[in-house]
């Protein structure tokens, strides 16, 4: 099987390119890279993450909802839970709609919304999950073993 090298970019359909570009540059610090008129390309230079914002003629419009088939949310990584706290403070200061940080079995999550109500998330993996990911990259672990470890971890949390 050919190798899967990773995610190249994410493209979001938006209702207002200027408003969306302003949000992603001012709130998340992405930098404008290219403008094709109906599509704008933004980049996070440190990580290389590319985000395309697209305005489609004839689009149905209306706010985003996870209940439609397609994108549920866009999840982005934070290095630590402390970084999530910094993001939460930033969102509060900028008036971004968000839910408080949630600590779950494998990671801490900070969910927020863009101007089109698109669901976004920062997550910071905990030590258990980070260890598993490192192990998965080092060797081929059978799916049954992975499921058993996940269930054991969840049960140990009560």
PDB file of C-alpha atoms in Angstrom:
ATOM      1  CA  UNK A   1       0.000   0.000   0.000  1.00  0.00           C
ATOM      2  CA  UNK A   2       1.297   3.514  -0.734  1.00  0.00           C
ATOM      3  CA  UNK A   3       2.322   5.606   2.260  1.00  0.00           C
ATOM      4  CA  UNK A   4       0.035   8.257   3.726  1.00  0.00           C
ATOM      5  CA  UNK A   5       2.340  11.206   4.325  1.00  0.00           C
ATOM      6  CA  UNK A   6      -0.047  13.368   6.368  1.00  0.00           C
ATOM      7  CA  UNK A   7      -2.615  16.109   5.911  1.00  0.00           C
ATOM      8  CA  UNK A   8      -1.699  18.614   3.192  1.00  0.00           C
ATOM      9  CA  UNK A   9      -4.324  21.267   3.955  1.00  0.00           C
ATOM     10  CA  UNK A  10      -7.857  21.868   5.191  1.00  0.00           C
ATOM     11  CA  UNK A  11     -10.350  23.942   3.221  1.00  0.00           C
ATOM     12  CA  UNK A  12     -13.374  25.489   4.916  1.00  0.00           C
ATOM     13  CA  UNK A  13     -16.395  26.940   3.117  1.00  0.00           C
ATOM     14  CA  UNK A  14     -17.221  30.330   4.608  1.00  0.00           C
ATOM     15  CA  UNK A  15     -19.891  32.985   4.079  1.00  0.00           C
ATOM     16  CA  UNK A  16     -17.602  36.042   4.292  1.00  0.00           C
ATOM     17  CA  UNK A  17     -13.934  35.781   3.272  1.00  0.00           C
ATOM     18  CA  UNK A  18     -12.863  39.061   4.879  1.00  0.00           C
ATOM     19  CA  UNK A  19     -14.503  38.245   8.215  1.00  0.00           C
ATOM     20  CA  UNK A  20     -13.098  34.703   8.246  1.00  0.00           C
ATOM     21  CA  UNK A  21      -9.594  35.793   7.264  1.00  0.00           C
ATOM     22  CA  UNK A  22      -9.662  38.402  10.024  1.00  0.00           C
ATOM     23  CA  UNK A  23     -10.691  35.758  12.579  1.00  0.00           C
ATOM     24  CA  UNK A  24      -8.038  33.220  11.603  1.00  0.00           C
ATOM     25  CA  UNK A  25      -5.269  35.826  11.398  1.00  0.00           C
ATOM     26  CA  UNK A  26      -6.143  37.846  14.513  1.00  0.00           C
ATOM     27  CA  UNK A  27      -7.297  35.013  16.774  1.00  0.00           C
ATOM     28  CA  UNK A  28      -5.091  32.108  15.674  1.00  0.00           C
ATOM     29  CA  UNK A  29      -2.173  34.079  14.221  1.00  0.00           C
ATOM     30  CA  UNK A  30      -2.269  32.493  10.755  1.00  0.00           C
ATOM     31  CA  UNK A  31      -0.571  34.486   8.002  1.00  0.00           C
ATOM     32  CA  UNK A  32      -2.128  35.291   4.601  1.00  0.00           C
ATOM     33  CA  UNK A  33      -0.241  33.460   1.869  1.00  0.00           C
ATOM     34  CA  UNK A  34      -2.288  33.613  -1.358  1.00  0.00           C
ATOM     35  CA  UNK A  35      -5.526  35.241  -2.525  1.00  0.00           C
ATOM     36  CA  UNK A  36      -7.312  33.653  -5.493  1.00  0.00           C
ATOM     37  CA  UNK A  37     -10.412  35.823  -5.203  1.00  0.00           C
ATOM     38  CA  UNK A  38     -12.899  33.223  -4.007  1.00  0.00           C
ATOM     39  CA  UNK A  39     -10.248  31.263  -2.071  1.00  0.00           C
ATOM     40  CA  UNK A  40      -7.718  32.567   0.413  1.00  0.00           C
ATOM     41  CA  UNK A  41      -4.791  30.524   1.672  1.00  0.00           C
ATOM     42  CA  UNK A  42      -3.474  31.057   5.203  1.00  0.00           C
ATOM     43  CA  UNK A  43      -0.470  29.410   6.837  1.00  0.00           C
ATOM     44  CA  UNK A  44       0.800  28.789  10.335  1.00  0.00           C
ATOM     45  CA  UNK A  45       4.495  29.191   9.629  1.00  0.00           C
ATOM     46  CA  UNK A  46       5.882  27.301  12.648  1.00  0.00           C
ATOM     47  CA  UNK A  47       3.863  24.130  11.961  1.00  0.00           C
ATOM     48  CA  UNK A  48       3.371  24.466   8.207  1.00  0.00           C
ATOM     49  CA  UNK A  49      -0.402  24.011   8.626  1.00  0.00           C
ATOM     50  CA  UNK A  50      -2.272  25.363   5.591  1.00  0.00           C
ATOM     51  CA  UNK A  51      -5.877  26.560   5.875  1.00  0.00           C
ATOM     52  CA  UNK A  52      -7.883  27.484   2.786  1.00  0.00           C
ATOM     53  CA  UNK A  53     -10.981  29.638   3.134  1.00  0.00           C
ATOM     54  CA  UNK A  54     -13.408  29.292   0.215  1.00  0.00           C
ATOM     55  CA  UNK A  55     -16.492  31.326  -0.702  1.00  0.00           C
ATOM     56  CA  UNK A  56     -18.629  29.375  -3.174  1.00  0.00           C
ATOM     57  CA  UNK A  57     -21.129  31.099  -5.460  1.00  0.00           C
ATOM     58  CA  UNK A  58     -24.552  29.555  -4.988  1.00  0.00           C
ATOM     59  CA  UNK A  59     -23.657  28.020  -1.628  1.00  0.00           C
ATOM     60  CA  UNK A  60     -26.618  27.173   0.596  1.00  0.00           C
ATOM     61  CA  UNK A  61     -25.310  29.546   3.259  1.00  0.00           C
ATOM     62  CA  UNK A  62     -26.459  29.529   6.827  1.00  0.00           C
ATOM     63  CA  UNK A  63     -24.477  28.672   9.914  1.00  0.00           C
ATOM     64  CA  UNK A  64     -22.351  25.554  10.198  1.00  0.00           C
ATOM     65  CA  UNK A  65     -23.802  22.545  11.970  1.00  0.00           C
ATOM     66  CA  UNK A  66     -22.156  19.278  12.914  1.00  0.00           C
ATOM     67  CA  UNK A  67     -25.479  17.573  12.169  1.00  0.00           C
ATOM     68  CA  UNK A  68     -24.935  17.769   8.391  1.00  0.00           C
ATOM     69  CA  UNK A  69     -22.876  15.113   6.658  1.00  0.00           C
ATOM     70  CA  UNK A  70     -19.286  16.265   6.256  1.00  0.00           C
ATOM     71  CA  UNK A  71     -17.016  18.017   8.687  1.00  0.00           C
ATOM     72  CA  UNK A  72     -17.813  17.575  12.375  1.00  0.00           C
ATOM     73  CA  UNK A  73     -14.996  19.778  13.653  1.00  0.00           C
ATOM     74  CA  UNK A  74     -11.406  20.713  12.915  1.00  0.00           C
ATOM     75  CA  UNK A  75      -9.050  19.528  15.649  1.00  0.00           C
ATOM     76  CA  UNK A  76      -5.669  21.181  16.108  1.00  0.00           C
ATOM     77  CA  UNK A  77      -2.882  20.209  18.473  1.00  0.00           C
ATOM     78  CA  UNK A  78      -1.608  22.161  21.443  1.00  0.00           C
ATOM     79  CA  UNK A  79       1.669  20.988  22.950  1.00  0.00           C
ATOM     80  CA  UNK A  80       0.502  21.075  26.576  1.00  0.00           C
ATOM     81  CA  UNK A  81      -2.534  21.701  28.743  1.00  0.00           C
ATOM     82  CA  UNK A  82      -0.867  24.952  29.847  1.00  0.00           C
ATOM     83  CA  UNK A  83      -1.045  26.119  26.222  1.00  0.00           C
ATOM     84  CA  UNK A  84      -4.778  25.402  26.271  1.00  0.00           C
ATOM     85  CA  UNK A  85      -5.074  27.708  29.280  1.00  0.00           C
ATOM     86  CA  UNK A  86      -3.251  30.421  27.303  1.00  0.00           C
ATOM     87  CA  UNK A  87      -5.625  29.933  24.353  1.00  0.00           C
ATOM     88  CA  UNK A  88      -8.626  30.066  26.677  1.00  0.00           C
ATOM     89  CA  UNK A  89      -7.429  33.406  28.077  1.00  0.00           C
ATOM     90  CA  UNK A  90      -6.889  34.718  24.550  1.00  0.00           C
ATOM     91  CA  UNK A  91     -10.386  33.660  23.471  1.00  0.00           C
ATOM     92  CA  UNK A  92     -11.889  35.344  26.521  1.00  0.00           C
ATOM     93  CA  UNK A  93     -10.006  38.580  25.802  1.00  0.00           C
ATOM     94  CA  UNK A  94     -11.033  38.564  22.121  1.00  0.00           C
ATOM     95  CA  UNK A  95     -14.666  37.603  22.708  1.00  0.00           C
ATOM     96  CA  UNK A  96     -14.405  34.250  20.919  1.00  0.00           C
ATOM     97  CA  UNK A  97     -17.204  31.764  21.631  1.00  0.00           C
ATOM     98  CA  UNK A  98     -15.687  28.769  23.443  1.00  0.00           C
ATOM     99  CA  UNK A  99     -16.401  26.118  26.041  1.00  0.00           C
ATOM    100  CA  UNK A 100     -14.103  25.763  29.067  1.00  0.00           C
ATOM    101  CA  UNK A 101     -11.256  23.249  28.908  1.00  0.00           C
ATOM    102  CA  UNK A 102     -12.396  19.654  29.432  1.00  0.00           C
ATOM    103  CA  UNK A 103     -10.011  17.017  30.749  1.00  0.00           C
ATOM    104  CA  UNK A 104     -10.897  13.671  29.160  1.00  0.00           C
ATOM    105  CA  UNK A 105      -9.392  10.187  29.283  1.00  0.00           C
ATOM    106  CA  UNK A 106      -6.701  10.797  26.665  1.00  0.00           C
ATOM    107  CA  UNK A 107      -6.424  14.554  26.258  1.00  0.00           C
ATOM    108  CA  UNK A 108      -7.613  17.964  27.359  1.00  0.00           C
ATOM    109  CA  UNK A 109      -9.859  19.815  24.907  1.00  0.00           C
ATOM    110  CA  UNK A 110     -10.741  23.443  24.266  1.00  0.00           C
ATOM    111  CA  UNK A 111     -13.598  23.857  21.799  1.00  0.00           C
ATOM    112  CA  UNK A 112     -14.432  27.131  20.072  1.00  0.00           C
ATOM    113  CA  UNK A 113     -16.293  28.563  17.073  1.00  0.00           C
ATOM    114  CA  UNK A 114     -15.328  30.705  14.109  1.00  0.00           C
ATOM    115  CA  UNK A 115     -17.583  33.463  12.662  1.00  0.00           C
ATOM    116  CA  UNK A 116     -19.559  30.892  10.610  1.00  0.00           C
ATOM    117  CA  UNK A 117     -20.003  28.801  13.757  1.00  0.00           C
ATOM    118  CA  UNK A 118     -17.591  26.156  12.409  1.00  0.00           C
ATOM    119  CA  UNK A 119     -16.571  23.909  15.286  1.00  0.00           C
ATOM    120  CA  UNK A 120     -12.851  24.097  16.093  1.00  0.00           C
ATOM    121  CA  UNK A 121     -10.826  22.426  18.811  1.00  0.00           C
ATOM    122  CA  UNK A 122      -7.411  22.555  20.390  1.00  0.00           C
ATOM    123  CA  UNK A 123      -6.400  19.390  22.198  1.00  0.00           C
ATOM    124  CA  UNK A 124      -3.364  18.506  24.270  1.00  0.00           C
ATOM    125  CA  UNK A 125      -2.681  14.787  24.593  1.00  0.00           C
ATOM    126  CA  UNK A 126      -1.951  13.454  28.056  1.00  0.00           C
ATOM    127  CA  UNK A 127       1.024  11.227  28.906  1.00  0.00           C
ATOM    128  CA  UNK A 128      -0.917   7.984  28.374  1.00  0.00           C
ATOM    129  CA  UNK A 129      -2.059   8.929  24.881  1.00  0.00           C
ATOM    130  CA  UNK A 130       1.299  10.454  23.897  1.00  0.00           C
ATOM    131  CA  UNK A 131       3.023   7.243  24.969  1.00  0.00           C
ATOM    132  CA  UNK A 132       0.644   5.128  22.923  1.00  0.00           C
ATOM    133  CA  UNK A 133       1.147   7.270  19.842  1.00  0.00           C
ATOM    134  CA  UNK A 134       4.917   6.970  20.140  1.00  0.00           C
ATOM    135  CA  UNK A 135       4.602   3.203  20.516  1.00  0.00           C
ATOM    136  CA  UNK A 136       2.259   2.954  17.514  1.00  0.00           C
ATOM    137  CA  UNK A 137       4.806   4.781  15.388  1.00  0.00           C
ATOM    138  CA  UNK A 138       7.588   2.429  16.513  1.00  0.00           C
ATOM    139  CA  UNK A 139       5.888  -0.933  15.935  1.00  0.00           C
ATOM    140  CA  UNK A 140       2.886  -2.629  14.382  1.00  0.00           C
ATOM    141  CA  UNK A 141       0.486  -3.241  17.278  1.00  0.00           C
ATOM    142  CA  UNK A 142      -2.522  -5.492  16.566  1.00  0.00           C
ATOM    143  CA  UNK A 143      -5.896  -3.718  16.678  1.00  0.00           C
ATOM    144  CA  UNK A 144      -7.137  -6.101  19.406  1.00  0.00           C
ATOM    145  CA  UNK A 145      -4.255  -5.085  21.670  1.00  0.00           C
ATOM    146  CA  UNK A 146      -4.966  -1.405  21.083  1.00  0.00           C
ATOM    147  CA  UNK A 147      -8.674  -1.868  21.903  1.00  0.00           C
ATOM    148  CA  UNK A 148      -7.821  -3.838  25.064  1.00  0.00           C
ATOM    149  CA  UNK A 149      -5.443  -1.119  26.273  1.00  0.00           C
ATOM    150  CA  UNK A 150      -8.006   1.604  25.616  1.00  0.00           C
ATOM    151  CA  UNK A 151     -10.708  -0.293  27.509  1.00  0.00           C
ATOM    152  CA  UNK A 152      -8.344  -0.994  30.432  1.00  0.00           C
ATOM    153  CA  UNK A 153      -7.455   2.690  30.639  1.00  0.00           C
ATOM    154  CA  UNK A 154     -11.081   3.802  30.511  1.00  0.00           C
ATOM    155  CA  UNK A 155     -12.108   1.279  33.179  1.00  0.00           C
ATOM    156  CA  UNK A 156      -9.243   2.336  35.455  1.00  0.00           C
ATOM    157  CA  UNK A 157     -10.615   5.899  35.384  1.00  0.00           C
ATOM    158  CA  UNK A 158     -13.912   4.661  36.846  1.00  0.00           C
TER     159      UNK A 158
END
